[in-house]
PDB file of C-alpha atoms in Angstrom:
ATOM      1  CA  LEU A   1     121.103  59.143-168.931  1.00 31.00           C
ATOM      2  CA  MET A   2     124.059  59.175-171.316  1.00 38.00           C
ATOM      3  CA  PHE A   3     121.823  58.254-174.242  1.00 36.00           C
ATOM      4  CA  CYS A   4     119.179  60.935-173.594  1.00 36.00           C
ATOM      5  CA  LEU A   5     121.399  63.327-175.501  1.00 36.00           C
ATOM      6  CA  PHE A   6     121.869  60.604-178.096  1.00 38.00           C
ATOM      7  CA  PHE A   7     118.189  59.922-178.749  1.00 37.00           C
ATOM      8  CA  CYS A   8     116.940  63.486-178.265  1.00 35.00           C
ATOM      9  CA  GLY A   9     119.421  65.126-180.655  1.00 39.00           C
ATOM     10  CA  PRO A  10     118.739  67.797-183.246  1.00 39.00           C
ATOM     11  CA  GLY A  11     116.294  67.239-186.097  1.00 38.00           C
ATOM     12  CA  MET A  12     117.087  65.037-189.038  1.00 39.00           C
ATOM     13  CA  ALA A  13     118.768  66.452-192.129  1.00 40.00           C
ATOM     14  CA  ALA A  14     117.608  65.644-195.626  1.00 41.00           C
ATOM     15  CA  ALA A  15     118.598  62.245-196.966  1.00 43.00           C
ATOM     16  CA  GLY A  16     121.326  62.156-199.573  1.00 48.00           C
ATOM     17  CA  THR A  17     125.023  62.647-200.052  1.00 54.00           C
ATOM     18  CA  ASP A  18     125.142  65.819-197.958  1.00 87.00           C
ATOM     19  CA  ALA A  19     123.630  64.023-194.948  1.00 91.00           C
ATOM     20  CA  TYR A  20     127.059  62.859-193.743  1.00 91.00           C
ATOM     21  CA  LEU A  21     128.396  66.418-193.992  1.00 93.00           C
ATOM     22  CA  ASP A  22     125.312  67.657-192.125  1.00 92.00           C
ATOM     23  CA  LEU A  23     126.069  65.072-189.448  1.00 91.00           C
ATOM     24  CA  ALA A  24     129.689  66.242-189.196  1.00 93.00           C
ATOM     25  CA  ASP A  25     128.522  69.861-188.881  1.00 93.00           C
ATOM     26  CA  GLN A  26     125.993  68.959-186.176  1.00 92.00           C
ATOM     27  CA  LEU A  27     128.622  67.032-184.239  1.00 92.00           C
ATOM     28  CA  TYR A  28     131.058  69.942-184.352  1.00 91.00           C
ATOM     29  CA  ASN A  29     128.550  72.804-183.919  1.00 85.00           C
ATOM     30  CA  GLY A  30     131.039  75.370-182.656  1.00 75.00           C
ATOM     31  CA  GLY A  31     133.430  72.918-181.059  1.00 76.00           C
ATOM     32  CA  LEU A  32     133.532  70.928-177.866  1.00 80.00           C
ATOM     33  CA  LYS A  33     135.555  71.913-174.842  1.00 86.00           C
ATOM     34  CA  GLY A  34     138.192  69.278-174.178  1.00 83.00           C
ATOM     35  CA  VAL A  35     137.453  67.226-177.306  1.00 91.00           C
ATOM     36  CA  LYS A  36     139.976  67.835-180.067  1.00 92.00           C
ATOM     37  CA  ARG A  37     140.932  64.373-181.357  1.00 95.00           C
ATOM     38  CA  LEU A  38     138.310  61.768-182.222  1.00 95.00           C
ATOM     39  CA  ALA A  39     138.417  58.048-182.891  1.00 95.00           C
ATOM     40  CA  VAL A  40     135.621  56.913-185.204  1.00 95.00           C
ATOM     41  CA  LEU A  41     134.353  53.619-183.790  1.00 94.00           C
ATOM     42  CA  PRO A  42     132.008  51.077-185.374  1.00 91.00           C
ATOM     43  CA  PHE A  43     128.333  51.874-185.827  1.00 91.00           C
ATOM     44  CA  ALA A  44     125.685  49.195-185.362  1.00 89.00           C
ATOM     45  CA  ALA A  45     122.240  48.453-186.675  1.00 87.00           C
ATOM     46  CA  VAL A  46     119.267  48.509-184.358  1.00 87.00           C
ATOM     47  CA  GLU A  47     117.839  45.611-186.387  1.00 77.00           C
ATOM     48  CA  SER A  48     119.705  42.365-186.744  1.00 62.00           C
ATOM     49  CA  SER A  49     119.049  42.342-190.515  1.00 50.00           C
ATOM     50  CA  ALA A  50     121.905  44.755-191.268  1.00 49.00           C
ATOM     51  CA  THR A  51     125.249  43.440-192.444  1.00 52.00           C
ATOM     52  CA  SER A  52     128.780  44.187-191.337  1.00 74.00           C
ATOM     53  CA  LYS A  53     129.149  45.878-194.740  1.00 79.00           C
ATOM     54  CA  ASP A  54     126.478  48.373-193.654  1.00 84.00           C
ATOM     55  CA  SER A  55     128.386  49.104-190.454  1.00 85.00           C
ATOM     56  CA  GLU A  56     131.684  49.500-192.311  1.00 85.00           C
ATOM     57  CA  MET A  57     130.175  51.822-194.910  1.00 88.00           C
ATOM     58  CA  VAL A  58     128.473  54.041-192.341  1.00 91.00           C
ATOM     59  CA  ALA A  59     131.615  54.359-190.193  1.00 91.00           C
ATOM     60  CA  GLY A  60     133.774  54.999-193.259  1.00 91.00           C
ATOM     61  CA  ARG A  61     131.499  57.720-194.553  1.00 92.00           C
ATOM     62  CA  VAL A  62     131.232  59.369-191.137  1.00 93.00           C
ATOM     63  CA  TYR A  63     135.044  59.343-190.953  1.00 94.00           C
ATOM     64  CA  ALA A  64     135.313  60.862-194.452  1.00 93.00           C
ATOM     65  CA  ALA A  65     132.774  63.590-193.638  1.00 93.00           C
ATOM     66  CA  LEU A  66     134.544  64.508-190.387  1.00 93.00           C
ATOM     67  CA  ALA A  67     137.903  64.530-192.182  1.00 93.00           C
ATOM     68  CA  SER A  68     136.586  66.760-194.973  1.00 92.00           C
ATOM     69  CA  ARG A  69     135.284  69.327-192.487  1.00 91.00           C
ATOM     70  CA  ARG A  70     138.707  69.500-190.748  1.00 91.00           C
ATOM     71  CA  LYS A  71     137.202  70.615-187.443  1.00 90.00           C
ATOM     72  CA  PHE A  72     138.500  67.703-185.371  1.00 91.00           C
ATOM     73  CA  LYS A  73     141.765  65.815-185.550  1.00 94.00           C
ATOM     74  CA  LEU A  74     141.010  62.166-186.249  1.00 95.00           C
ATOM     75  CA  ALA A  75     142.788  59.070-185.022  1.00 95.00           C
ATOM     76  CA  ASP A  76     144.122  57.028-187.925  1.00 94.00           C
ATOM     77  CA  GLU A  77     141.363  54.850-189.389  1.00 92.00           C
ATOM     78  CA  VAL A  78     143.568  51.760-189.807  1.00 93.00           C
ATOM     79  CA  LYS A  79     145.035  52.006-186.293  1.00 94.00           C
ATOM     80  CA  THR A  80     141.547  52.489-184.872  1.00 93.00           C
ATOM     81  CA  ALA A  81     140.251  49.423-186.717  1.00 91.00           C
ATOM     82  CA  ALA A  82     143.190  47.327-185.489  1.00 92.00           C
ATOM     83  CA  PHE A  83     142.640  48.563-181.934  1.00 93.00           C
ATOM     84  CA  MET A  84     138.891  47.852-182.075  1.00 91.00           C
ATOM     85  CA  ALA A  85     139.450  44.337-183.448  1.00 90.00           C
ATOM     86  CA  GLY A  86     140.769  43.421-180.007  1.00 87.00           C
ATOM     87  CA  THR A  87     137.630  44.603-178.203  1.00 89.00           C
ATOM     88  CA  SER A  88     134.057  43.407-177.846  1.00 85.00           C
ATOM     89  CA  PHE A  89     132.678  46.914-178.409  1.00 87.00           C
ATOM     90  CA  ARG A  90     128.946  47.484-178.822  1.00 86.00           C
ATOM     91  CA  PRO A  91     127.860  51.091-179.521  1.00 89.00           C
ATOM     92  CA  GLU A  92     124.773  50.848-177.325  1.00 87.00           C
ATOM     93  CA  LYS A  93     127.019  50.039-174.329  1.00 87.00           C
ATOM     94  CA  GLY A  94     129.197  53.145-174.679  1.00 89.00           C
ATOM     95  CA  LEU A  95     132.812  53.217-173.495  1.00 93.00           C
ATOM     96  CA  GLU A  96     132.480  50.697-170.688  1.00 90.00           C
ATOM     97  CA  GLY A  97     135.164  48.492-169.210  1.00 89.00           C
ATOM     98  CA  GLY A  98     138.005  51.016-169.434  1.00 92.00           C
ATOM     99  CA  LEU A  99     137.660  51.390-173.207  1.00 94.00           C
ATOM    100  CA  GLY A 100     137.739  55.188-172.969  1.00 94.00           C
ATOM    101  CA  GLU A 101     141.034  55.150-171.087  1.00 95.00           C
ATOM    102  CA  ARG A 102     142.542  52.711-173.572  1.00 95.00           C
ATOM    103  CA  LEU A 103     141.400  54.872-176.526  1.00 96.00           C
ATOM    104  CA  ALA A 104     143.029  57.885-174.871  1.00 96.00           C
ATOM    105  CA  ASP A 105     146.268  56.006-174.169  1.00 96.00           C
ATOM    106  CA  ASP A 106     146.627  53.993-177.392  1.00 96.00           C
ATOM    107  CA  LEU A 107     145.111  56.397-179.969  1.00 96.00           C
ATOM    108  CA  ASP A 108     145.557  59.723-178.156  1.00 96.00           C
ATOM    109  CA  ALA A 109     141.806  60.328-178.551  1.00 96.00           C
ATOM    110  CA  ASP A 110     139.834  62.483-176.158  1.00 95.00           C
ATOM    111  CA  GLY A 111     136.548  61.650-177.859  1.00 95.00           C
ATOM    112  CA  ALA A 112     134.971  58.769-179.755  1.00 95.00           C
ATOM    113  CA  VAL A 113     132.218  58.879-182.384  1.00 95.00           C
ATOM    114  CA  THR A 114     129.845  55.953-182.615  1.00 94.00           C
ATOM    115  CA  GLY A 115     126.133  55.333-182.976  1.00 93.00           C
ATOM    116  CA  LEU A 116     123.242  53.307-184.231  1.00 93.00           C
ATOM    117  CA  PHE A 117     121.303  53.197-187.465  1.00 92.00           C
ATOM    118  CA  SER A 118     117.860  51.838-188.217  1.00 91.00           C
ATOM    119  CA  ASP A 119     116.124  50.892-191.443  1.00 88.00           C
ATOM    120  CA  LEU A 120     113.369  53.287-192.502  1.00 91.00           C
ATOM    121  CA  GLY A 121     112.539  51.366-195.676  1.00 89.00           C
ATOM    122  CA  ASP A 122     113.064  52.511-199.271  1.00 89.00           C
ATOM    123  CA  ASN A 123     116.848  52.141-198.731  1.00 89.00           C
ATOM    124  CA  LYS A 124     116.922  54.913-196.158  1.00 91.00           C
ATOM    125  CA  LEU A 125     118.559  54.628-192.767  1.00 90.00           C
ATOM    126  CA  GLU A 126     118.179  56.860-189.752  1.00 93.00           C
ATOM    127  CA  LEU A 127     121.666  57.415-188.362  1.00 94.00           C
ATOM    128  CA  LYS A 128     122.115  58.553-184.761  1.00 95.00           C
ATOM    129  CA  ALA A 129     125.673  59.458-183.837  1.00 94.00           C
ATOM    130  CA  VAL A 130     127.167  60.501-180.525  1.00 95.00           C
ATOM    131  CA  ILE A 131     130.532  61.852-179.402  1.00 94.00           C
ATOM    132  CA  LEU A 132     131.585  60.221-176.144  1.00 95.00           C
ATOM    133  CA  ARG A 133     134.329  61.685-173.963  1.00 95.00           C
ATOM    134  CA  THR A 134     137.094  59.144-173.415  1.00 95.00           C
ATOM    135  CA  SER A 135     137.782  60.605-169.960  1.00 95.00           C
ATOM    136  CA  ASP A 136     134.452  59.519-168.463  1.00 94.00           C
ATOM    137  CA  GLY A 137     132.295  58.020-171.258  1.00 93.00           C
ATOM    138  CA  SER A 138     129.761  60.853-171.086  1.00 93.00           C
ATOM    139  CA  ALA A 139     127.916  62.030-174.183  1.00 93.00           C
ATOM    140  CA  ALA A 140     129.352  65.350-175.335  1.00 93.00           C
ATOM    141  CA  ARG A 141     127.148  65.874-178.397  1.00 93.00           C
ATOM    142  CA  SER A 142     124.753  63.921-180.599  1.00 94.00           C
ATOM    143  CA  ALA A 143     123.270  64.249-184.064  1.00 94.00           C
ATOM    144  CA  LYS A 144     120.699  62.507-186.216  1.00 95.00           C
ATOM    145  CA  VAL A 145     120.318  62.368-190.016  1.00 95.00           C
ATOM    146  CA  VAL A 146     118.682  60.223-192.664  1.00 94.00           C
ATOM    147  CA  ILE A 147     121.105  58.619-195.105  1.00 91.00           C
ATOM    148  CA  VAL A 148     120.594  56.635-198.295  1.00 90.00           C
ATOM    149  CA  ARG A 149     121.873  53.064-198.376  1.00 87.00           C
ATOM    150  CA  ASP A 150     123.468  53.300-201.831  1.00 86.00           C
ATOM    151  CA  TRP A 151     126.571  51.117-201.537  1.00 81.00           C
ATOM    152  CA  ALA A 152     127.315  47.765-203.146  1.00 68.00           C
ATOM    153  CA  GLY A 153     125.386  45.035-201.422  1.00 63.00           C
ATOM    154  CA  ALA A 154     122.350  47.255-200.997  1.00 54.00           C
ATOM    155  CA  PRO A 155     119.087  45.798-202.265  1.00 49.00           C
ATOM    156  CA  VAL A 156     118.641  45.989-206.049  1.00 41.00           C
ATOM    157  CA  SER A 157     116.010  48.685-205.643  1.00 41.00           C
ATOM    158  CA  ALA A 158     118.666  50.971-204.099  1.00 41.00           C
ATOM    159  CA  ALA A 159     120.848  50.704-207.181  1.00 39.00           C
ATOM    160  CA  LEU A 160     117.875  51.515-209.380  1.00 38.00           C
ATOM    161  CA  GLU A 161     117.024  54.558-207.271  1.00 43.00           C
ATOM    162  CA  VAL A 162     120.596  55.829-207.432  1.00 41.00           C
ATOM    163  CA  ALA A 163     120.795  55.342-211.201  1.00 46.00           C
ATOM    164  CA  PRO A 164     117.247  55.613-212.612  1.00 48.00           C
ATOM    165  CA  GLY A 165     118.404  54.934-216.183  1.00 52.00           C
ATOM    166  CA  LEU A 166     119.968  51.670-215.114  1.00 50.00           C
ATOM    167  CA  ARG A 167     116.726  49.694-215.447  1.00 50.00           C
ATOM    168  CA  ALA A 168     116.225  50.705-219.091  1.00 56.00           C
ATOM    169  CA  GLU A 169     119.883  50.070-219.846  1.00 56.00           C
ATOM    170  CA  MET A 170     119.700  46.581-218.343  1.00 52.00           C
ATOM    171  CA  ARG A 171     116.548  45.763-220.341  1.00 55.00           C
ATOM    172  CA  ALA A 172     118.265  46.863-223.556  1.00 57.00           C
ATOM    173  CA  LEU A 173     121.280  44.677-222.775  1.00 57.00           C
ATOM    174  CA  ALA A 174     119.024  41.711-221.982  1.00 55.00           C
ATOM    175  CA  ARG A 175     117.382  42.007-225.405  1.00 59.00           C
ATOM    176  CA  GLN A 176     120.731  41.764-227.244  1.00 57.00           C
TER     177      GLN A 176
END
């Protein structure tokens, strides 16, 4: 029931750099009663082929987008990471096992952002995010966007898509 909101969220935004900002706007969408301070938790891949680098990049960019919009107060990223290192958190399980209460007590968070991403091919990922209330673990709001996997460690084709002139430049260097 909690994930119905998560999987049935608003339509996807266009892929690209603004997708994270679109996600932040969808998650805020006029505010949430009782949710003022968020902890950004890890995101996970639906497929097992994703790396921890993918998860770190997605969570970091979601944090940056939420911070840039200044609609929510955010728990410190470093403190959140240290806190989460001591848990066996899995986004698809929500805030089970008293995790919500501990987030509220230790990080003063009344909401947590997490989610899942799946590979769409062509270096695009569908990102589904959800805000969970720390008081009861219920889904307060969800959003879905398509993002481009353009960070280091992405397949070579991603780098070539991000910088189309790179291929010609590399060929010229190889000829020297």
